Amino acid sequence: MFPFLFSIWGCIPEISKDCTDMTNASSTYLGIIAGTIIGAVISWWIYYRQKKISQMQDRILSRIKELEESHGEILKKLADFDDKHEKAFDAIHELGSNIDSVLKKSDTDTK
């Protein structure tokens, strides 16, 4: 089947035994076929590499998104923790002030 298809294009000595020289037409067709095959292989390789890189980038971006969400939650918890400690510190400071005023009042009453 293939020798018949190639015989349409002209004399290709690599394929048919009774041919003595390659014609310009067959040389052109052979170059086109070889170029197409090489181009297809290179195109497939580039596509495959880009697809792999794209998938890797998608995984990295989803991981970054997860980290940003978890960091946001941690920062919110830290802010709540800080607010609770600030309230406790204010209550302790107010209690200390009340104790100081009671001590001063008791000192002035005993004198």
XYZ file of C-alpha atoms in Angstrom:
111
model
C 0.000 0.000 0.000
C 2.706 2.492 0.977
C 4.879 1.900 -2.105
C 1.844 2.630 -4.256
C 1.233 5.934 -2.447
C 4.875 6.904 -2.726
C 4.995 5.941 -6.409
C 2.381 8.609 -7.093
C 4.798 11.238 -5.801
C 7.678 10.174 -7.942
C 10.758 8.012 -7.780
C 11.937 7.404 -4.201
C 14.868 4.983 -4.241
C 14.577 4.324 -0.496
C 11.189 2.727 -1.056
C 11.147 1.236 -4.561
C 13.980 -0.982 -5.781
C 13.736 -0.233 -9.493
C 14.335 3.507 -8.989
C 17.838 4.829 -9.550
C 17.591 8.463 -8.558
C 15.396 10.624 -6.347
C 13.509 13.297 -8.234
C 13.006 16.822 -6.999
C 9.331 16.168 -6.341
C 9.974 13.069 -4.258
C 12.730 14.854 -2.376
C 10.316 17.677 -1.587
C 7.608 15.265 -0.455
C 10.050 13.322 1.694
C 11.247 16.593 3.283
C 7.659 17.653 3.951
C 6.853 14.310 5.568
C 9.998 14.338 7.705
C 9.382 17.965 8.705
C 5.786 17.184 9.605
C 6.811 14.245 11.766
C 9.567 16.210 13.515
C 7.244 19.207 13.971
C 4.496 17.004 15.391
C 6.889 15.401 17.874
C 8.244 18.780 18.992
C 4.724 20.261 19.220
C 3.531 17.301 21.279
C 6.541 17.595 23.588
C 5.975 21.335 24.094
C 2.248 20.786 24.725
C 2.976 18.004 27.209
C 5.529 20.122 29.092
C 3.189 23.130 29.200
C 0.353 20.927 30.433
C 2.567 19.518 33.198
C 3.750 22.996 34.205
C 0.169 24.300 34.152
C -0.995 21.494 36.436
C 1.916 22.155 38.783
C 1.095 25.871 38.861
C -2.561 25.080 39.613
C -1.518 22.876 42.536
C 0.813 25.578 43.850
C -1.868 28.271 43.523
C -4.450 26.133 45.331
C -1.926 25.452 48.109
C -1.188 29.186 48.390
C -4.928 29.866 48.627
C -5.273 27.280 51.413
C -2.328 28.820 53.279
C -3.782 32.322 52.949
C -7.112 31.115 54.342
C -5.457 29.341 57.273
C -3.252 32.368 57.982
C -6.349 34.567 57.944
C -7.997 32.292 60.498
C -4.869 32.307 62.668
C -4.669 36.105 62.536
C -8.343 36.362 63.508
C -7.778 34.013 66.463
C -4.735 36.034 67.528
C -6.761 39.257 67.375
C -9.513 37.691 69.514
C -6.878 36.395 71.940
C -5.324 39.868 72.151
C -8.721 41.461 72.814
C -9.437 39.018 75.657
C -6.038 39.664 77.228
C -6.474 43.406 76.832
C -9.787 43.199 78.707
C -8.189 41.069 81.419
C -5.265 43.505 81.695
C -7.674 46.445 82.006
C -9.633 44.623 84.720
C -6.421 43.850 86.636
C -5.281 47.471 86.291
C -8.654 48.716 87.548
C -8.525 46.264 90.456
C -5.021 47.498 91.313
C -6.258 51.098 91.260
C -9.166 50.196 93.535
C -6.823 48.428 95.960
C -4.502 51.464 95.982
C -7.401 53.819 96.693
C -8.680 51.561 99.493
C -5.176 51.400 101.015
C -4.771 55.181 100.822
C -8.192 55.668 102.394
C -7.391 53.232 105.216
C -4.000 54.967 105.777
C -5.657 58.365 106.045
C -8.348 56.999 108.379
C -5.802 55.411 110.745
C -3.755 58.601 111.106
